[in-house]
mmCIF file of C-alpha atoms in Angstrom:
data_model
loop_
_atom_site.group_PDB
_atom_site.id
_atom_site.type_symbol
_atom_site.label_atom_id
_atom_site.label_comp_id
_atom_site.label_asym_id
_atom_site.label_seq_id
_atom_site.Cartn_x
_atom_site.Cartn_y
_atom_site.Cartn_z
ATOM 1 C CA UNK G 881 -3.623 4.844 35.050
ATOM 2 C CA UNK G 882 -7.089 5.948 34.518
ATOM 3 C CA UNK G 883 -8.127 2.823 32.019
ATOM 4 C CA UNK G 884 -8.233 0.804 35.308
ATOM 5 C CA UNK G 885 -11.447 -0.463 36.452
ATOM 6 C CA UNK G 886 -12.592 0.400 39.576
ATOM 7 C CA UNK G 887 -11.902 -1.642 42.498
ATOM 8 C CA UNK G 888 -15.052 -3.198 43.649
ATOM 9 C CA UNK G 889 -16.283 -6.736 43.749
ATOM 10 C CA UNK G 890 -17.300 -6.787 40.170
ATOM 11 C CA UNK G 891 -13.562 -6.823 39.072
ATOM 12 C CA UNK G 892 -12.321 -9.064 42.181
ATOM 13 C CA UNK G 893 -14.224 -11.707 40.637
ATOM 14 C CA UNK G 894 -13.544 -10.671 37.073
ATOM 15 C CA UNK G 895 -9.934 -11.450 38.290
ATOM 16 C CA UNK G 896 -10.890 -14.715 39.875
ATOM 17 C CA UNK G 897 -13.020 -16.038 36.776
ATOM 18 C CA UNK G 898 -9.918 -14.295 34.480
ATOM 19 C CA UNK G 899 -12.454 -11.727 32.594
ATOM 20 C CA UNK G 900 -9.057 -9.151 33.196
ATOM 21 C CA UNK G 901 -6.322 -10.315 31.776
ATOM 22 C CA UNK G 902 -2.748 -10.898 34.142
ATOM 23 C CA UNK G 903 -1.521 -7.395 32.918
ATOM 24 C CA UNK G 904 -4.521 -5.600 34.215
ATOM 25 C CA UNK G 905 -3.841 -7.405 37.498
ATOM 26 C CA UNK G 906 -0.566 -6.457 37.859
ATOM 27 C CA UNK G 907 -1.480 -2.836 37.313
ATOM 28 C CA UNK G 908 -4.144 -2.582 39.857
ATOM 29 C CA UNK G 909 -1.915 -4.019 42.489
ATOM 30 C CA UNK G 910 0.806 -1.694 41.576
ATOM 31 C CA UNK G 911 -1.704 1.438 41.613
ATOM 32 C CA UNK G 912 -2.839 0.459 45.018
ATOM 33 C CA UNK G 913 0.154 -0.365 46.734
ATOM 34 C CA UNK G 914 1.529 3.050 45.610
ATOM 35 C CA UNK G 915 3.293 2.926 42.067
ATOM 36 C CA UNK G 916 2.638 5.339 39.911
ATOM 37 C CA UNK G 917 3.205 5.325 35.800
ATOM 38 C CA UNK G 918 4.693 8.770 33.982
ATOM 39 C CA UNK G 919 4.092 7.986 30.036
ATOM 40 C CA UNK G 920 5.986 11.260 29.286
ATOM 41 C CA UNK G 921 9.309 9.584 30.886
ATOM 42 C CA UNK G 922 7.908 5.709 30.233
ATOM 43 C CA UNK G 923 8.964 5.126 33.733
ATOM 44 C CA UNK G 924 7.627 4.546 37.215
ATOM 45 C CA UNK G 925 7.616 6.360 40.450
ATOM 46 C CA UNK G 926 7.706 4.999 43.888
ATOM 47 C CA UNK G 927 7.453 8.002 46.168
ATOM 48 C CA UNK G 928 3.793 6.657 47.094
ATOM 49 C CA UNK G 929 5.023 2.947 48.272
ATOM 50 C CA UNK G 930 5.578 2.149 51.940
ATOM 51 C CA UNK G 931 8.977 1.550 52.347
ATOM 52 C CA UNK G 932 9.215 -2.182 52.811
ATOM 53 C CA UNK G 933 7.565 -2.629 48.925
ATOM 54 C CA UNK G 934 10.179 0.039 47.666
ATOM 55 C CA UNK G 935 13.250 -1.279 49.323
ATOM 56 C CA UNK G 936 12.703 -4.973 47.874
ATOM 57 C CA UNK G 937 10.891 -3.625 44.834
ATOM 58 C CA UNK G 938 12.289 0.065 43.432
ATOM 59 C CA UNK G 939 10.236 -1.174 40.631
ATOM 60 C CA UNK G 940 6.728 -2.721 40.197
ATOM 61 C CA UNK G 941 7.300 -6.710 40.617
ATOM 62 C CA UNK G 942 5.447 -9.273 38.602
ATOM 63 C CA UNK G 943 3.089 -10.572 40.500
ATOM 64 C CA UNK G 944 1.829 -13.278 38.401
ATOM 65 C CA UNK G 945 5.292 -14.634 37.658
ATOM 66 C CA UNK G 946 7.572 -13.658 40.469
ATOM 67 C CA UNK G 947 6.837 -16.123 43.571
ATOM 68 C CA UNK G 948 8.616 -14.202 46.014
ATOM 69 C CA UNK G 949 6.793 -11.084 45.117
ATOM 70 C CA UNK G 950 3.698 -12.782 45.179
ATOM 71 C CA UNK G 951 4.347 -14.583 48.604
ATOM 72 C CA UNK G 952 5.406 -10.884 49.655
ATOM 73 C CA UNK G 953 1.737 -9.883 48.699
ATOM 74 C CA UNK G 954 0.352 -12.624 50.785
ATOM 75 C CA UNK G 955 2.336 -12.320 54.118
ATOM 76 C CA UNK G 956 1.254 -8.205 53.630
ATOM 77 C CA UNK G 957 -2.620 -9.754 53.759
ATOM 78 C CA UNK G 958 -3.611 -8.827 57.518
ATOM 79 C CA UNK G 959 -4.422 -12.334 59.192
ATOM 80 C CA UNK G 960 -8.474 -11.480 59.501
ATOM 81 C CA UNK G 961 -8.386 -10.601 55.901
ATOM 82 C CA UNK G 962 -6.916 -13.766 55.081
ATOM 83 C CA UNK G 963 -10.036 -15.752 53.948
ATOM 84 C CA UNK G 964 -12.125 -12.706 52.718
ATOM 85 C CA UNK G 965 -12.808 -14.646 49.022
ATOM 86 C CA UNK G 966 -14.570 -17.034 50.846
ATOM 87 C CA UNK G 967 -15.890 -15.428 53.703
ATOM 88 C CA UNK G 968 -17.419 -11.986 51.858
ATOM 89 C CA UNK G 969 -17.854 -13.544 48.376
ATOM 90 C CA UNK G 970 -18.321 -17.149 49.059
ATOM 91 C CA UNK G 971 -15.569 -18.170 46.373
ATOM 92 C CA UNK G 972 -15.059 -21.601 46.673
ATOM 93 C CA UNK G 973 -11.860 -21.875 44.826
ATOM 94 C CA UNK G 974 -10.891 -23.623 41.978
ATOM 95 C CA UNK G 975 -11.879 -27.381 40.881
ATOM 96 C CA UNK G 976 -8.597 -29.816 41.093
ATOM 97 C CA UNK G 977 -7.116 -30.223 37.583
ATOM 98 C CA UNK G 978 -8.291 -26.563 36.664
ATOM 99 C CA UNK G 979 -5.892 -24.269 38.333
ATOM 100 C CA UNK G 980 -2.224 -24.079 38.417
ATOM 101 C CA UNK G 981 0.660 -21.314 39.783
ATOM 102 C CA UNK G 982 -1.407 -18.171 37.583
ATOM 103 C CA UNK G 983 -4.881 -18.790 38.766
ATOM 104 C CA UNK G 984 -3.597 -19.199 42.464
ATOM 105 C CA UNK G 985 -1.412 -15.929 42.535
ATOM 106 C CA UNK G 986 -4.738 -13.886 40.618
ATOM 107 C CA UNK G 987 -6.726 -15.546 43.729
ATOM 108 C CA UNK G 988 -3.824 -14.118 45.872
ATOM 109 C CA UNK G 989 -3.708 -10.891 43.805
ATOM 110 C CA UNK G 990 -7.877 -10.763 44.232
ATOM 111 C CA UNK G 991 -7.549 -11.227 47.808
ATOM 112 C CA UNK G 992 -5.152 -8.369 48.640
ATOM 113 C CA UNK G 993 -7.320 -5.920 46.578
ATOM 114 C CA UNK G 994 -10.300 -6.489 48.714
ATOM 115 C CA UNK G 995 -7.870 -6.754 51.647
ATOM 116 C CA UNK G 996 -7.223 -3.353 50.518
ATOM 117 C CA UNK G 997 -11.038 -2.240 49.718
ATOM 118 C CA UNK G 998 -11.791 -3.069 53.611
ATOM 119 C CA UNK G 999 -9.001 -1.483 55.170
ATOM 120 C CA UNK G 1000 -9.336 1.822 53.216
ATOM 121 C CA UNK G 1001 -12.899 2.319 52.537
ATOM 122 C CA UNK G 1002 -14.228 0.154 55.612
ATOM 123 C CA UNK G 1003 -17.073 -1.872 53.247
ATOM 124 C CA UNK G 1004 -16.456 -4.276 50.415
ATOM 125 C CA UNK G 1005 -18.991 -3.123 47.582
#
């Protein structure tokens, strides 16, 4: 899945302000917690998951329409990590009236991706 973009703060908050669209989201949390796409079978692997995403989810979940998989996400979010939108980036959140189910699982999605930026590469750039 090299037409992702890279995972930096740039595209957290191209997620939050929905400059990627849900499908690109979906992919980048898939890539990171481990799925991986074959086109010459048009299937996916899940050797690379931990084992409590593969034995819930064999396959990728939708993360923008599936609340359990999305709720999932957030309980994996490490308790310190938990308010990193607002703490590293200073997002706010959304205005009342301008967000529903879709922007609040991409702010979930966002979250877990730099989440994931901290714990692997120890900065969030």
């Amino acid at each position: 899945m090299s037409n992702l973009p890279a995972l930096n703060t740039e595209t957290i908050w191209a997620i939050i302000n929905d400059k990627i669209d849900d499908d690109t989201v979906k992919k980048l949390l898939w890539y990171h917690l481990g799925y991986r796409y074959n086109p010459i079978t048009d299937t996916w692997t899940n050797s690379e998951v931990a084992v409590t995403w593969r034995d819930e989810y064999p396959q990728p979940p939708d993360f923008i329409d599936s609340r359990p998989a999305i709720m999932k996400l957030t309980r994996s979010i490490p308790p310190e990590n938990k308010q990193l939108l607002k703490e590293k980036l200073g997002f706010k959140g959304y205005k009342i009236g301008e967000f529903g189910p879709r922007q609040t699982r991409r702010a979930t999605s966002a979250n877990w991706l730099l989440s994931y930026m901290l714990i692997t590469t120890g900065k969030i750039e």
